[in-house]
Coordinates of C-alpha atoms and ligand atoms in Angstrom, one line a residue:
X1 CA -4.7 -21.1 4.3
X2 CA -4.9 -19.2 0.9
X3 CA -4.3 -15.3 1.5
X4 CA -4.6 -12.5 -0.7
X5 CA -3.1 -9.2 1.1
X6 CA -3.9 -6.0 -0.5
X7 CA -1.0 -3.4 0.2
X8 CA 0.0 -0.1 -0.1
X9 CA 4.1 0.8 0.3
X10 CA 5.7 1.1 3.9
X11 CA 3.1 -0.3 6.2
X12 CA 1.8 -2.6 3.4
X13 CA 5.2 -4.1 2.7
X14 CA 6.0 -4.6 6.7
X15 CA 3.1 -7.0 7.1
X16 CA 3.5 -8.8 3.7
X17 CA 7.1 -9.2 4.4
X18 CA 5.7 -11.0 8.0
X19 CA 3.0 -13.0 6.1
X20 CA 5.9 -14.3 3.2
X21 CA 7.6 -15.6 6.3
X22 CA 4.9 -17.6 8.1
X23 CA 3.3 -19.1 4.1
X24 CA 4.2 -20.8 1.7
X25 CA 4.9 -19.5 -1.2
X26 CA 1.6 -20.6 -2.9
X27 CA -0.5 -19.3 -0.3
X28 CA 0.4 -15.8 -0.6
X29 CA -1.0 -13.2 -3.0
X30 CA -0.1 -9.6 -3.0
X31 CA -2.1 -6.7 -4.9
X32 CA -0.3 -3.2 -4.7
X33 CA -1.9 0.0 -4.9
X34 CA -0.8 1.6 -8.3
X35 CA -2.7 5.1 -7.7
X36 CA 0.6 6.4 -6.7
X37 CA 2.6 5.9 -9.9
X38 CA 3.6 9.0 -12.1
X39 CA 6.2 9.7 -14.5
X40 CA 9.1 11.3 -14.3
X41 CA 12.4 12.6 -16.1
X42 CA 10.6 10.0 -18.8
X43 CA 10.6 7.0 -16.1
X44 CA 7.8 5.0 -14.8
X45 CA 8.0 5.4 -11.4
X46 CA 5.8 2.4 -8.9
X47 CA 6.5 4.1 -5.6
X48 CA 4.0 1.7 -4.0
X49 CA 5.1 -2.0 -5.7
X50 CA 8.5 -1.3 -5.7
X51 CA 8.4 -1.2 -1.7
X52 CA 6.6 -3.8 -1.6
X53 CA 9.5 -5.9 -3.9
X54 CA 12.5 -4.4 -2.4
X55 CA 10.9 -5.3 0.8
X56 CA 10.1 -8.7 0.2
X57 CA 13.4 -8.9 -2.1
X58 CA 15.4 -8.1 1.8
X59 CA 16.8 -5.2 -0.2
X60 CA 14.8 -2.3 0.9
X61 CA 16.5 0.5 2.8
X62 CA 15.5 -0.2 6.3
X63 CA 15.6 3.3 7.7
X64 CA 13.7 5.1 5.4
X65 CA 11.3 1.7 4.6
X66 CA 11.0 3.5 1.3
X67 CA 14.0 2.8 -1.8
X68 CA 17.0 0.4 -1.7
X69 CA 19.9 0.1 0.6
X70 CA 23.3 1.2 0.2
X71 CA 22.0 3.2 -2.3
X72 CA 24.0 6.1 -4.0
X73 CA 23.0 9.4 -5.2
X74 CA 25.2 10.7 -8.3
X75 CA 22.9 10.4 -10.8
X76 CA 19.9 13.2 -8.7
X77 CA 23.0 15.3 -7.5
X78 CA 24.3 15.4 -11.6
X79 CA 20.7 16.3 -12.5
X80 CA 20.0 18.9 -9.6
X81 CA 23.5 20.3 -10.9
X82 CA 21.7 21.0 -14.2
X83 CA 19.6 23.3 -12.2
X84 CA 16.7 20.5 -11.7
X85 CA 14.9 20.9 -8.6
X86 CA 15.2 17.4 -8.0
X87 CA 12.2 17.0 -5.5
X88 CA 11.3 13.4 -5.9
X89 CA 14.5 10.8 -4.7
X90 CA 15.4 8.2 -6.9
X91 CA 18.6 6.9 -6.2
X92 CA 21.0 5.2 -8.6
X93 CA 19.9 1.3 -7.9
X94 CA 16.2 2.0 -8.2
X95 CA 16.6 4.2 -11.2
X96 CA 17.7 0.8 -13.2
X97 CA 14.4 -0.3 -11.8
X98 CA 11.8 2.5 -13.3
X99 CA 14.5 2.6 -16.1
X100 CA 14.1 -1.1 -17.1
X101 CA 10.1 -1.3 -16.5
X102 CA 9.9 2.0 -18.7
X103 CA 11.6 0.4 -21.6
X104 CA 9.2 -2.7 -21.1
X105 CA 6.4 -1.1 -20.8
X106 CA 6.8 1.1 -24.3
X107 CA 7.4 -2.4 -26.1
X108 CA 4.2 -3.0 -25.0
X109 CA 4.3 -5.7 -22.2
X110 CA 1.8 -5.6 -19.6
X111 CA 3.0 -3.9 -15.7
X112 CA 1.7 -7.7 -14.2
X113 CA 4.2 -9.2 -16.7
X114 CA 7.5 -6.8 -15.8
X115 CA 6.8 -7.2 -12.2
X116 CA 6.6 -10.8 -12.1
X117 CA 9.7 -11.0 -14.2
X118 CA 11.7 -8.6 -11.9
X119 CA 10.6 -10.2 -8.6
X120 CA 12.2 -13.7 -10.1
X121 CA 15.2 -12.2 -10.5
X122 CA 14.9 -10.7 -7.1
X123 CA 14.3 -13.7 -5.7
X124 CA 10.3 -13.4 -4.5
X125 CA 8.7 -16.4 -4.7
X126 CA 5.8 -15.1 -3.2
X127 CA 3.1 -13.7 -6.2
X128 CA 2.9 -9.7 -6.5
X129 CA 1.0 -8.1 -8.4
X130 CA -0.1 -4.3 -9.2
X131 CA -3.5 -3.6 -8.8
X132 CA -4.3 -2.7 -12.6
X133 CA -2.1 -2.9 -15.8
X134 CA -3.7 0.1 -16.9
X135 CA -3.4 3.5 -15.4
X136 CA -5.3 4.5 -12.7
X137 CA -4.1 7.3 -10.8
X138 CA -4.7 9.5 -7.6
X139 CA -5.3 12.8 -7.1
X140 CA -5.8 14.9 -4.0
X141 CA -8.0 18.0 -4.5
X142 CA -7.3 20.7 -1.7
X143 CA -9.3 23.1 0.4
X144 CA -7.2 25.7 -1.8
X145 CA -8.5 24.2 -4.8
X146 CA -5.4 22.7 -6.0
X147 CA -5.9 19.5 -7.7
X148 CA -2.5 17.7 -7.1
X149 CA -1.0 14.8 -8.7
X150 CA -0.6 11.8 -5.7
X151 CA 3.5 12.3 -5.4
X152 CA 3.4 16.1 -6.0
X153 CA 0.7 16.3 -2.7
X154 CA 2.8 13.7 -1.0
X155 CA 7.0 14.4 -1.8
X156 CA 6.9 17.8 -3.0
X157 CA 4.5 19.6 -0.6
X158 CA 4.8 16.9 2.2
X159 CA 1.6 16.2 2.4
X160 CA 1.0 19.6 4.2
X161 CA -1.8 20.6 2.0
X162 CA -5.6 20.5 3.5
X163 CA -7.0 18.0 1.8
X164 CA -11.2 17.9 0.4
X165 CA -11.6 14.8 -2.2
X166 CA -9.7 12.5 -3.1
X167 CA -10.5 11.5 -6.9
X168 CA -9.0 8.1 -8.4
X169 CA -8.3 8.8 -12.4
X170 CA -9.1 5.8 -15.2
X171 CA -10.6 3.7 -12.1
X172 CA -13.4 2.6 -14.2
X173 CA -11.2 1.3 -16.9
X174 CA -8.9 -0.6 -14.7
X175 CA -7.5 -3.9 -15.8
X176 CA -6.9 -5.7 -12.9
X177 CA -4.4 -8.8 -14.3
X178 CA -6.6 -11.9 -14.1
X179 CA -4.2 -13.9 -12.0
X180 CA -4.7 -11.5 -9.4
X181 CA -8.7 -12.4 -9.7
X182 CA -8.2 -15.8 -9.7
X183 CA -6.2 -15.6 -6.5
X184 CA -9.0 -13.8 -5.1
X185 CA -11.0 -16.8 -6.4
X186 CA -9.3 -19.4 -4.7
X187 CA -8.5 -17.2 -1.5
X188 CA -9.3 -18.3 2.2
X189 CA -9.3 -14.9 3.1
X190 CA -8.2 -11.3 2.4
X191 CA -6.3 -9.2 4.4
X192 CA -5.8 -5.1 4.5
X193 CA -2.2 -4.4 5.6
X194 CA -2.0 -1.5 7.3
X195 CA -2.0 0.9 4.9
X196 CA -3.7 4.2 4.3
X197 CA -7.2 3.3 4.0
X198 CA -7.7 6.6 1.7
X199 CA -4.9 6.4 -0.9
X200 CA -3.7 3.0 -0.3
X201 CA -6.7 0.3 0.2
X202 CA -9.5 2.4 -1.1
X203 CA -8.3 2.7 -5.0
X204 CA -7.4 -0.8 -4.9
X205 CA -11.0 -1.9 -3.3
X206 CA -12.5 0.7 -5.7
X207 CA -11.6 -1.2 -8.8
X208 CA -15.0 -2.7 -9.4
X209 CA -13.5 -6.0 -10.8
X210 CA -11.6 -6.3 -7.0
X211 CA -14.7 -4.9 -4.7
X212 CA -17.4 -7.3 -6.5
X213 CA -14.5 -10.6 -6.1
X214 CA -13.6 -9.7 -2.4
X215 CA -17.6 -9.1 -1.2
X216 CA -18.0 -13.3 -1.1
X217 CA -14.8 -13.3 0.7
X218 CA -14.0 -13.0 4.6
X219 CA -12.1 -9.6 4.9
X220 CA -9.9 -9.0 8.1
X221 CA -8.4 -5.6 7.9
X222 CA -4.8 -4.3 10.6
X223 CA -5.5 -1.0 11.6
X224 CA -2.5 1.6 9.9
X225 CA -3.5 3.8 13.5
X226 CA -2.6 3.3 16.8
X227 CA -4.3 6.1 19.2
X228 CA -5.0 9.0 17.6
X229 CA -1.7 8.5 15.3
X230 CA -0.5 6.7 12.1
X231 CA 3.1 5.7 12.5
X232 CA 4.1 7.4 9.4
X233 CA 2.0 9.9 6.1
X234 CA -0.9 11.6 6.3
X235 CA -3.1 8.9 7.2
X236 CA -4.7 10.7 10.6
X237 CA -4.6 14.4 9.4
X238 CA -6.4 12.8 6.1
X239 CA -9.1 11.5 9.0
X240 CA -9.1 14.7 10.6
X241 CA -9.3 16.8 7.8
X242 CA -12.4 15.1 6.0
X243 CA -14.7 15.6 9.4
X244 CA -13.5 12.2 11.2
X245 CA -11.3 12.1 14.5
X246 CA -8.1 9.5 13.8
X247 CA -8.6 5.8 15.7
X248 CA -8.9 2.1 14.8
X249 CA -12.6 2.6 15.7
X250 CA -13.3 4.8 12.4
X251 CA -10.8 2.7 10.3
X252 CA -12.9 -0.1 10.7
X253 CA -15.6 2.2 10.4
X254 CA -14.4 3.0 7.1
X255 CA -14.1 -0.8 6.1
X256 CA -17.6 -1.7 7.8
X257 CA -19.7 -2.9 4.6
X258 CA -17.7 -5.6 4.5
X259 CA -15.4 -6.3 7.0
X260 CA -15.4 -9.4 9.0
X261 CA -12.3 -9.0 11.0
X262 CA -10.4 -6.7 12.7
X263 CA -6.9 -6.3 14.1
X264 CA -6.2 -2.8 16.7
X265 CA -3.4 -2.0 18.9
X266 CA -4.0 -3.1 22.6
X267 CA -3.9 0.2 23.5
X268 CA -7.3 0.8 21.3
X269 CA -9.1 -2.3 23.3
X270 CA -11.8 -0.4 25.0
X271 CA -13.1 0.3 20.9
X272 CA -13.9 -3.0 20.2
X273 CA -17.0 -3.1 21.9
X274 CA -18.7 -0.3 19.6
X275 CA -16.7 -2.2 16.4
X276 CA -18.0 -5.4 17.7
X277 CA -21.4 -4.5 18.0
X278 CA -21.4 -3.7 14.0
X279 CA -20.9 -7.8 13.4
X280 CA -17.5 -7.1 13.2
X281 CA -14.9 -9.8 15.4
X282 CA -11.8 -7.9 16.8
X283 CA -8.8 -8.9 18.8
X284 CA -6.3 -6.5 20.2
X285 CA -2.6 -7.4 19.5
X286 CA 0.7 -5.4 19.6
X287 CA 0.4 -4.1 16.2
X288 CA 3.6 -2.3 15.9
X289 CA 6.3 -4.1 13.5
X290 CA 9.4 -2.1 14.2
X291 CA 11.6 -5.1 12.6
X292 CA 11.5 -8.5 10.7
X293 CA 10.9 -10.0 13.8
X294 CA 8.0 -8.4 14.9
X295 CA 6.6 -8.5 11.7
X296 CA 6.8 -11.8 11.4
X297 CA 5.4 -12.2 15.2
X298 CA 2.4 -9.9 14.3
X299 CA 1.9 -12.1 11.0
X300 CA 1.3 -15.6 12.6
X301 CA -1.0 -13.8 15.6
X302 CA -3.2 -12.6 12.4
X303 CA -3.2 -16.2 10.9
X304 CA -3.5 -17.9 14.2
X305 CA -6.4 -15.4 14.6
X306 CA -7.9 -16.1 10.5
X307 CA -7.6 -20.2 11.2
X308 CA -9.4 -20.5 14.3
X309 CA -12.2 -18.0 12.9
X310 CA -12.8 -18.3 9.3
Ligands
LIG401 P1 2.8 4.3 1.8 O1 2.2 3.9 0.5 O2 4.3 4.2 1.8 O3 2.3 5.5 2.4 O4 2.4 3.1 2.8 P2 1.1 2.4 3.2 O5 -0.1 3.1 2.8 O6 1.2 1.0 2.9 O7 1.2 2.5 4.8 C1 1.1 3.8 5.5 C2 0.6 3.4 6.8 O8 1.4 2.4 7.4 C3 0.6 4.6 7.8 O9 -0.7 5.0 8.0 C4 1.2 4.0 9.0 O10 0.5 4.3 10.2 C5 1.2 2.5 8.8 N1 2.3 1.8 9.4 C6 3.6 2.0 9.3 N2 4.3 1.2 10.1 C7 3.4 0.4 10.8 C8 3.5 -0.6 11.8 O11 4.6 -1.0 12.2 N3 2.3 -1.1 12.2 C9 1.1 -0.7 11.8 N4 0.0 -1.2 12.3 N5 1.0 0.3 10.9 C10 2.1 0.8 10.3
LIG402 CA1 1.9 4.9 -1.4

């Protein structure tokens, strides 16, 4: 069964990480949300992709889910010596990361083309791609009237600012890579990880080029909330704050034009009924993928689920 997951960072790279251990290799695509890049000290930085590589790569920092492991930190603490505040981590290994893609990308190569180079060397045989070659980037406007660059909103104030809109810069000029279309081509079906459905699935699903391919497509999405909570970011207070209450029934709620599946905790049964009765099919599983195992657990229920019902 051909998938194409769409993913943002942490929750995104848990269940792709599952899904690269129950498919081979050629029936696994991954686009990665690329709203969240930014620059900085001159550096490219793909928050987003590069958790979804180290992750798949086995050499993501487990604790954090964010960055590499065993990293080291000389490099920030030299630079926060020279009086920089210093407020976004990048550690020494993933430094030769943005370092490398930087210097590709100003010889003009194309962000599709660096990645799929870098996740050979890392060993990834599944495809990854990011969501657009060009730019497209997120802001979060706030109920102060701040409008704040994605990372600024997210590292720097900790996502503690109210937020009002949520805007998705150079969306309309997006170049999704082609091979990331023709995977959605040839897909079975697409899956949502459980992401942030505002500034993880949404500027991917946005991209017009994306939303057209995926509406032939069956569509299952895993819910990012269990209860009233998301297991890490801003996801619920982002519900709360634009006027909806935080549960897997308004997650789907938010997919519902074109959902065809959807994946809740158990302990968010009782909601099915109401997302049922929209023509959506749901099934309640443990969704909680504390470690490879589970992951990879919660990735063949999905696919059991997908085969039997697509
Ligand atoms: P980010 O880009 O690093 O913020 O990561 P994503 O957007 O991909 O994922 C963030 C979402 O992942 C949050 O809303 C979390 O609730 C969700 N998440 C994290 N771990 C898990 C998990 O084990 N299971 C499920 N279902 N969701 C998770
Ligand atoms: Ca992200």
């Amino acid at each position: 069964m051909k998938i194409v997951a769409l993913a943002g960072g942490v929750g995104g790279a848990k269940m792709v990480d599952g899904l690269a251990e129950c498919l081979p290799p050629s029936d696994l695509t991954v686009i990665v949300n690329t709203g969240d890049d930014f620059e900085h000290y001159g550096l490219k930085i793909c928050p987003d992709l590069d958790t979804v590589c180290y992750t798949l790569a086995g050499l993501a920092n487990s604790e954090t889910g964010w960055g590499r492991a065993g990293e080291s930190w000389r490099t920030l603490d030299e630079i926060k010596s020279l009086g920089d505040e210093a407020w976004f981590n990048l550690g020494d290994l993933d430094m030769a990361t943005h370092m490398l893609r930087t210097q590709r990308l100003q010889r003009g190569e194309l962000l599709s083309e660096i990645t799929g180079d870098f996740c050979k060397q890392w060993g990834i045989t599944v495809a990854v791609y990011p969501m657009s070659n060009s730019p497209v980037r997120t802001f979060i406007h706030t109920r102060a009237g701040r409008r704040l660059s994605f990372q600024e909103y997210f590292v720097r104030y900790q996502f503690k600012p109210e937020i009002t809109e949520i805007e998705f810069e150079g969306i309309q000029k997006a170049q999704v890579p082609e091979a990331a279309l023709d995977a959605i081509d040839k897909a079975d079906a697409i899956i949502y990880c459980p992401s942030n459905p505002f500034v993880s699935i949404d500027p991917i699903i946005q991209i017009k080029a994306i939303g057209e391919s995926i509406q032939q497509k069956k569509i299952l999405a895993v819910s990012p909330l269990i209860g009233e909570h998301a297991l890490k970011g801003p996801a619920a207070k982002m519900f709360r704050e634009l006027g909806e209450v935080p549960s897997a029934l308004n997650v789907a709620k938010h997919y519902r034009s074109n959902l065809s599946y959807f994946i809740m905790d158990n302990q968010d049964k009782e909601q099915s009924k109401t997302i049922e009765g929209w023509g959506i099919m749901c099934r309640a599983l443990d969704i909680l993928m504390p470690n490879r195992t589970q992951r990879k657990r919660l990735a063949r229920e999905v696919l059991t689920f997908l085969e039997k019902s697509v």
